[in-house]
Short mmCIF file of C-alpha atoms and ligand atoms in Angstrom, two decimals:
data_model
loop_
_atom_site.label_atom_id
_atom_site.label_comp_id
_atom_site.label_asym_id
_atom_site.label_seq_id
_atom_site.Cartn_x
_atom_site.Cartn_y
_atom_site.Cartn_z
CA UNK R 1 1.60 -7.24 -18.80
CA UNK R 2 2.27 -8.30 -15.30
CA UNK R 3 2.01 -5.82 -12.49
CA UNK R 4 5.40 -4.69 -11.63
CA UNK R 5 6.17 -3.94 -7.69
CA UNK R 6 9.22 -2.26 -6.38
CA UNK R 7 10.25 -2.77 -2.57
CA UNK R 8 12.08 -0.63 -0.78
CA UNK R 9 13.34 -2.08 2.41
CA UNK R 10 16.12 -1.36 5.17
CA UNK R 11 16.45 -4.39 7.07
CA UNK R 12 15.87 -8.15 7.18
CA UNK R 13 12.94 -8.62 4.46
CA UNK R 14 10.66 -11.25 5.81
CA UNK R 15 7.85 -8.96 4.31
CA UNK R 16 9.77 -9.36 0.96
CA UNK R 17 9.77 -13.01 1.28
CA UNK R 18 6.46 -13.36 1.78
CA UNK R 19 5.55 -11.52 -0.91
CA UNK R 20 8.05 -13.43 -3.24
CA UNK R 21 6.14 -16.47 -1.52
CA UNK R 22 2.64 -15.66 -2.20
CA UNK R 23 4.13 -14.86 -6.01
CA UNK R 24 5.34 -18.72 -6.38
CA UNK R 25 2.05 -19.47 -5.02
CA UNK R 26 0.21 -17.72 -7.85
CA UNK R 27 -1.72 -16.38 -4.77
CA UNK R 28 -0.36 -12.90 -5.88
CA UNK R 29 -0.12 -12.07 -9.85
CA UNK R 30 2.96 -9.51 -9.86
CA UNK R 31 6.66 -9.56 -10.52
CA UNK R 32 9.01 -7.74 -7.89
CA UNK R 33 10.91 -5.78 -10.81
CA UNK R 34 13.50 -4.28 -8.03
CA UNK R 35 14.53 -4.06 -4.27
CA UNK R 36 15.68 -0.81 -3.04
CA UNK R 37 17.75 -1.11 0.12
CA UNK R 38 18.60 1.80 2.20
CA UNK R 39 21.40 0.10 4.07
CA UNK R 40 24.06 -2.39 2.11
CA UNK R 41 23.79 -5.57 4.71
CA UNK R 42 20.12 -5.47 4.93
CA UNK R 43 19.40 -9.25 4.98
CA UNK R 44 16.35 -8.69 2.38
CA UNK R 45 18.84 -8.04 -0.30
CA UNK R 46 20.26 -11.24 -0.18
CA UNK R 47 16.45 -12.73 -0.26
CA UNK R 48 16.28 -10.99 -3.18
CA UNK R 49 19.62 -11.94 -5.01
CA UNK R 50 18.94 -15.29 -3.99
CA UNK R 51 15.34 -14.81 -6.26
CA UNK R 52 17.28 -13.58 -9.41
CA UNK R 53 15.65 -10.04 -8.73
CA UNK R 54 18.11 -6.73 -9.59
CA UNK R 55 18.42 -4.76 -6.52
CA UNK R 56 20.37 -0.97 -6.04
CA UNK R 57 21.50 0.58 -2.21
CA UNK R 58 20.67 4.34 -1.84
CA UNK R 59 22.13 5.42 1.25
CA UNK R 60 20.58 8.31 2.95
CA UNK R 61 24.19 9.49 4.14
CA UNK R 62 25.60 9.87 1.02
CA UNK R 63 22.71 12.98 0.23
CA UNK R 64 23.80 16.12 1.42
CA UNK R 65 19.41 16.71 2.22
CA UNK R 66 16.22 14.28 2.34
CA UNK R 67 15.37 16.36 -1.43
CA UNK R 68 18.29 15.25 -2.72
CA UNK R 69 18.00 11.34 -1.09
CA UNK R 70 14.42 11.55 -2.51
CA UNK R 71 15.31 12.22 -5.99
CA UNK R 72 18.33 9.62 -6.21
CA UNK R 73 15.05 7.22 -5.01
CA UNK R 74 13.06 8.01 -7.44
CA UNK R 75 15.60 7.82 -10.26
CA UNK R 76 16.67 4.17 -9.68
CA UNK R 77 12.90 3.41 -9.12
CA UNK R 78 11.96 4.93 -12.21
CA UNK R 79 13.97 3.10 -14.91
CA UNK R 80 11.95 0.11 -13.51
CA UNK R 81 8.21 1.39 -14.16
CA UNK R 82 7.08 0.46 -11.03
CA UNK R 83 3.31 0.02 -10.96
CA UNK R 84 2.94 0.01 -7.16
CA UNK R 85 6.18 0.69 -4.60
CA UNK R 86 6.03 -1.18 -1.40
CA UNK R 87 7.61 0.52 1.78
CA UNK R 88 8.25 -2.83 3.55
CA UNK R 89 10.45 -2.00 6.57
CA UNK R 90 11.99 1.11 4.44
CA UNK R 91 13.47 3.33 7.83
CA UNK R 92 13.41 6.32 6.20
CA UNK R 93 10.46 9.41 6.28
CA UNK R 94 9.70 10.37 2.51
CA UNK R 95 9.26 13.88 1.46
CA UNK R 96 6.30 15.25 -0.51
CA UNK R 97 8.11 15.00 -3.50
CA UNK R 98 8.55 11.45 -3.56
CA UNK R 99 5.50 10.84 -2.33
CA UNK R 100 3.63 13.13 -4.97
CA UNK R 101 5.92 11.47 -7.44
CA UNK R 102 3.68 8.36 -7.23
CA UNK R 103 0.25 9.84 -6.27
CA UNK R 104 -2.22 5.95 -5.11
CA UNK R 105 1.07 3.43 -6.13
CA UNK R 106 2.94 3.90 -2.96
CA UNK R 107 1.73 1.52 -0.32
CA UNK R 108 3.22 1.06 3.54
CA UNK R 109 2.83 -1.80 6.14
CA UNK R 110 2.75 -0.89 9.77
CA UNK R 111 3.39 -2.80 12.69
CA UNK R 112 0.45 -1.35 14.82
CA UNK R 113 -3.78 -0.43 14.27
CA UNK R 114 -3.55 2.42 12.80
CA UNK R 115 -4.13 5.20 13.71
CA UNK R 116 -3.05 3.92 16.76
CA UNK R 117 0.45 3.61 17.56
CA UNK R 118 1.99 5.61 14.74
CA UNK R 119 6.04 6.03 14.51
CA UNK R 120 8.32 3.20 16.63
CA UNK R 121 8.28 0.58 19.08
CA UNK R 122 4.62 0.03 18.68
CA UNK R 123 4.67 -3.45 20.54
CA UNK R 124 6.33 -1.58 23.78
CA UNK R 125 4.11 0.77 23.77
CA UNK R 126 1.59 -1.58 23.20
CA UNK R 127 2.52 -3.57 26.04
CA UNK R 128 2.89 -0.31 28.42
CA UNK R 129 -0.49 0.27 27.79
CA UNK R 130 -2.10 -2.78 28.85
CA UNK R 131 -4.39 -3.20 25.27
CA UNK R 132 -5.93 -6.70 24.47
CA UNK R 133 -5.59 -5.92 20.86
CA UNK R 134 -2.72 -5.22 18.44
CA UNK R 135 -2.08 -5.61 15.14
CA UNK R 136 -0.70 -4.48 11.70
CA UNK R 137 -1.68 -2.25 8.87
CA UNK R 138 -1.37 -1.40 5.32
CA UNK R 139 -2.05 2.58 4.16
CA UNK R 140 -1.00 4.12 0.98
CA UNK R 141 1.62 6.68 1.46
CA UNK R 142 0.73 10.42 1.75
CA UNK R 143 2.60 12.85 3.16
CA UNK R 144 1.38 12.48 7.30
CA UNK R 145 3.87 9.77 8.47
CA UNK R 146 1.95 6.75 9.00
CA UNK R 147 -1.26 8.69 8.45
CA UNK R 148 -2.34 7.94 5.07
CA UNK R 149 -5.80 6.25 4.37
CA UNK R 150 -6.12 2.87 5.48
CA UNK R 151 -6.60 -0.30 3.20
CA UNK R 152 -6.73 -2.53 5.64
CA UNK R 153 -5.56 -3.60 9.28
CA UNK R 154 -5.08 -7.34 10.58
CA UNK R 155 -5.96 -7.53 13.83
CA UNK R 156 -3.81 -9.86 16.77
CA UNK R 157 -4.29 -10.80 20.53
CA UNK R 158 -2.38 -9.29 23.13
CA UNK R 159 -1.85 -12.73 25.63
CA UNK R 160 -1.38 -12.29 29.27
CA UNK R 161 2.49 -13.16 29.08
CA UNK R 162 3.50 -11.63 26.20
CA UNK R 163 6.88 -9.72 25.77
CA UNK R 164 7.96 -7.64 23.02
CA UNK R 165 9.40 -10.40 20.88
CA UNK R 166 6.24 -12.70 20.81
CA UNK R 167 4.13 -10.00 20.65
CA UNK R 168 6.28 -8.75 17.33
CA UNK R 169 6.31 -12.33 16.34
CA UNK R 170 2.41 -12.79 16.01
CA UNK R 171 1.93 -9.11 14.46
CA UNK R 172 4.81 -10.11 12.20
CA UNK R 173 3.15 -13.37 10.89
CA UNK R 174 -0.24 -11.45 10.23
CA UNK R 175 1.67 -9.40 8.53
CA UNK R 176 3.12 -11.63 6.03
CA UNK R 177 -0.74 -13.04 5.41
CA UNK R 178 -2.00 -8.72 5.27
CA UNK R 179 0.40 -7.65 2.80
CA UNK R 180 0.62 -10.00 0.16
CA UNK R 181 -3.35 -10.23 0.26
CA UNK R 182 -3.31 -6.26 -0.34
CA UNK R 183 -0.96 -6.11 -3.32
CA UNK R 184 -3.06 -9.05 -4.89
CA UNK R 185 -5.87 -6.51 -4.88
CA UNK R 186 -3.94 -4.41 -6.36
CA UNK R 187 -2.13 -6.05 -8.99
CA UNK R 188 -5.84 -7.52 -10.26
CA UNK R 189 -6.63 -3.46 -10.47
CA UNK R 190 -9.34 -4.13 -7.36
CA UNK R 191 -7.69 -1.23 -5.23
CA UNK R 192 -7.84 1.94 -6.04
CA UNK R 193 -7.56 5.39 -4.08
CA UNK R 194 -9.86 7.94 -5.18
CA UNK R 195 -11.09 11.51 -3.92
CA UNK R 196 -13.68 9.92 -1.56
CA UNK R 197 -11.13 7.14 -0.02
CA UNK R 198 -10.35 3.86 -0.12
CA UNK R 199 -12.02 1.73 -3.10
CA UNK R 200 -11.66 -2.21 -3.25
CA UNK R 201 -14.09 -3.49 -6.16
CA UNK R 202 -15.18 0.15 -6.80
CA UNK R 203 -16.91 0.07 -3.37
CA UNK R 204 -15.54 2.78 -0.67
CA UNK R 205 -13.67 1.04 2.65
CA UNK R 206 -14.63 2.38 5.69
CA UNK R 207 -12.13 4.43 7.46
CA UNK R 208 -10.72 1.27 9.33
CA UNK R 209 -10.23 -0.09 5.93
CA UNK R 210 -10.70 -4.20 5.70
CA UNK R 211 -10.52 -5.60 8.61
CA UNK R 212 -8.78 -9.15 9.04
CA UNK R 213 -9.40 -11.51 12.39
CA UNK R 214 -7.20 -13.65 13.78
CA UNK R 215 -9.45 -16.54 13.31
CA UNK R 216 -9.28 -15.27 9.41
CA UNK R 217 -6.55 -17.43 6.89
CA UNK R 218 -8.04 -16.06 3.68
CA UNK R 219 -6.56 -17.12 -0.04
CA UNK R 220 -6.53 -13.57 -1.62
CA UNK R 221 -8.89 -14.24 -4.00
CA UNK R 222 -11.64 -15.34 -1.45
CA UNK R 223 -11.97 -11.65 0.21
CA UNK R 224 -14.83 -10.03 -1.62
CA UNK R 225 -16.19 -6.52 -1.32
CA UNK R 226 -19.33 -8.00 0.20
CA UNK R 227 -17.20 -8.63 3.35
CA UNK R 228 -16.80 -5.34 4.30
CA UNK R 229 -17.91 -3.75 7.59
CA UNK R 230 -17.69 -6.00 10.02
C1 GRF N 301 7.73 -4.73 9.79
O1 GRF N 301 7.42 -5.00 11.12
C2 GRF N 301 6.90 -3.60 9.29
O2 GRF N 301 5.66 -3.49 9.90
C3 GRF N 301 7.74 -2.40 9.60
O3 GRF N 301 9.06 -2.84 9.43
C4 GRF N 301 9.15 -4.23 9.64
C5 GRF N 301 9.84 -4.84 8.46
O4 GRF N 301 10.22 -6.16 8.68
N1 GRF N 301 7.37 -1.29 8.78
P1 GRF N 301 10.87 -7.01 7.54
O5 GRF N 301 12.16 -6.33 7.10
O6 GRF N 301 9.90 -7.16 6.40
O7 GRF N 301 11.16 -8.34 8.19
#
């Protein structure tokens, strides 16, 4: 049976589409069974009508708390049998009971090297700090906001005249190559989080988690555990 991803998104979905991409590609074995939208004219809904794929709006204002946003979540999620839920731009903070709901399935991508440059505007701050290196990341979920253990991080230069929108531009395309190559580990059953960490082909990642250069255009299947640690 094919390994069934929901994404939950609030915005425009380019994330979405690349995953949809690397699906057509057979680069990625899954099926996105569902796209959860927290706002109604997020422009990833349309990606996803446009791909045949069901999709449901849970607005956070229509909960009287986060508990009771959380649970209306996890019921529409639910009657899909998500095997792995994909926070892909989702602007909301989950509670511990969603996040508990799906203890190793729920996966997030982060516009910045963890744990560097958790919460927003990581490329200003970025840029404010003068660094020569940025990136994006991909954690599974716990309940530490951006703070859950790393899977792996794609790294990107910083370039002398860089502002905010080509600095989000390259992080952005890295992270269309970091995220699909991720789930593909996980839909083969590669990735798995255990007690001790991170494990991709039952070998532990190192805190980091992978780590992808910029010189690096992988096909997912060409990343093997022996790559690790560089
Ligand atoms: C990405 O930059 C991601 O890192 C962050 O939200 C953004 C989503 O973009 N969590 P998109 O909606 O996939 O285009």
């Amino acid at each position: 049976m094919s390994h069934r991803l929901v994404v939950l998104i609030s915005g425009r979905g380019t994330n979405l589409q690349a995953i949809l991409e690397a699906i057509a590609r057979d680069q990625l074995t899954a099926e996105v069974a569902l796209v959860v939208s927290s706002r109604a004219d997020a422009g990833g809904l349309d990606i996803a009508t446009r791909a045949g794929i069901p999709t449901a709006v849970v607005r956070r204002k229509e909960y009287p708390g986060r508990a009771e946003f959380d649970q209306a979540l996890c019921k529409v999620i639910d009657d899909h049998h998500p095997d792995t839920l994909v926070l892909a731009g989702f602007m909301h903070v989950l509670g511990p009971e969603f996040v508990n709901h799906y203890p190793g399935r729920l996966l997030n991508i982060h516009p910045s090297l963890l744990p560097h440059y958790r919460g927003l505007d990581t490329h200003a701050r970025v840029l404010a700090a003068g660094d020569s290196d940025h990136g994006c990341s991909v954690h599974f979920v716990t309940e530490e906001l951006d703070g859950g253990p790393l899977i792996a991080r794609a790294l990107v230069p910083v370039l002398a005249n860089d502002t905010e929108e080509t600095l989000s531009k390259r992080v952005q395309s890295r992270e269309h190559v970091l995220y699909p190559l991720v789930l593909s580990w996980r839909a083969s059953g590669r990735l798995r989080l255990t007690e001790k960490g991170v494990e991709l082909d039952g070998r532990l990642l190192p805190p980091e988690g992978f780590q992808l250069d910029w010189e690096d255009h992988p096909g997912p299947v060409s990343v093997a555990a022996s790559d690790f640690g560089r």
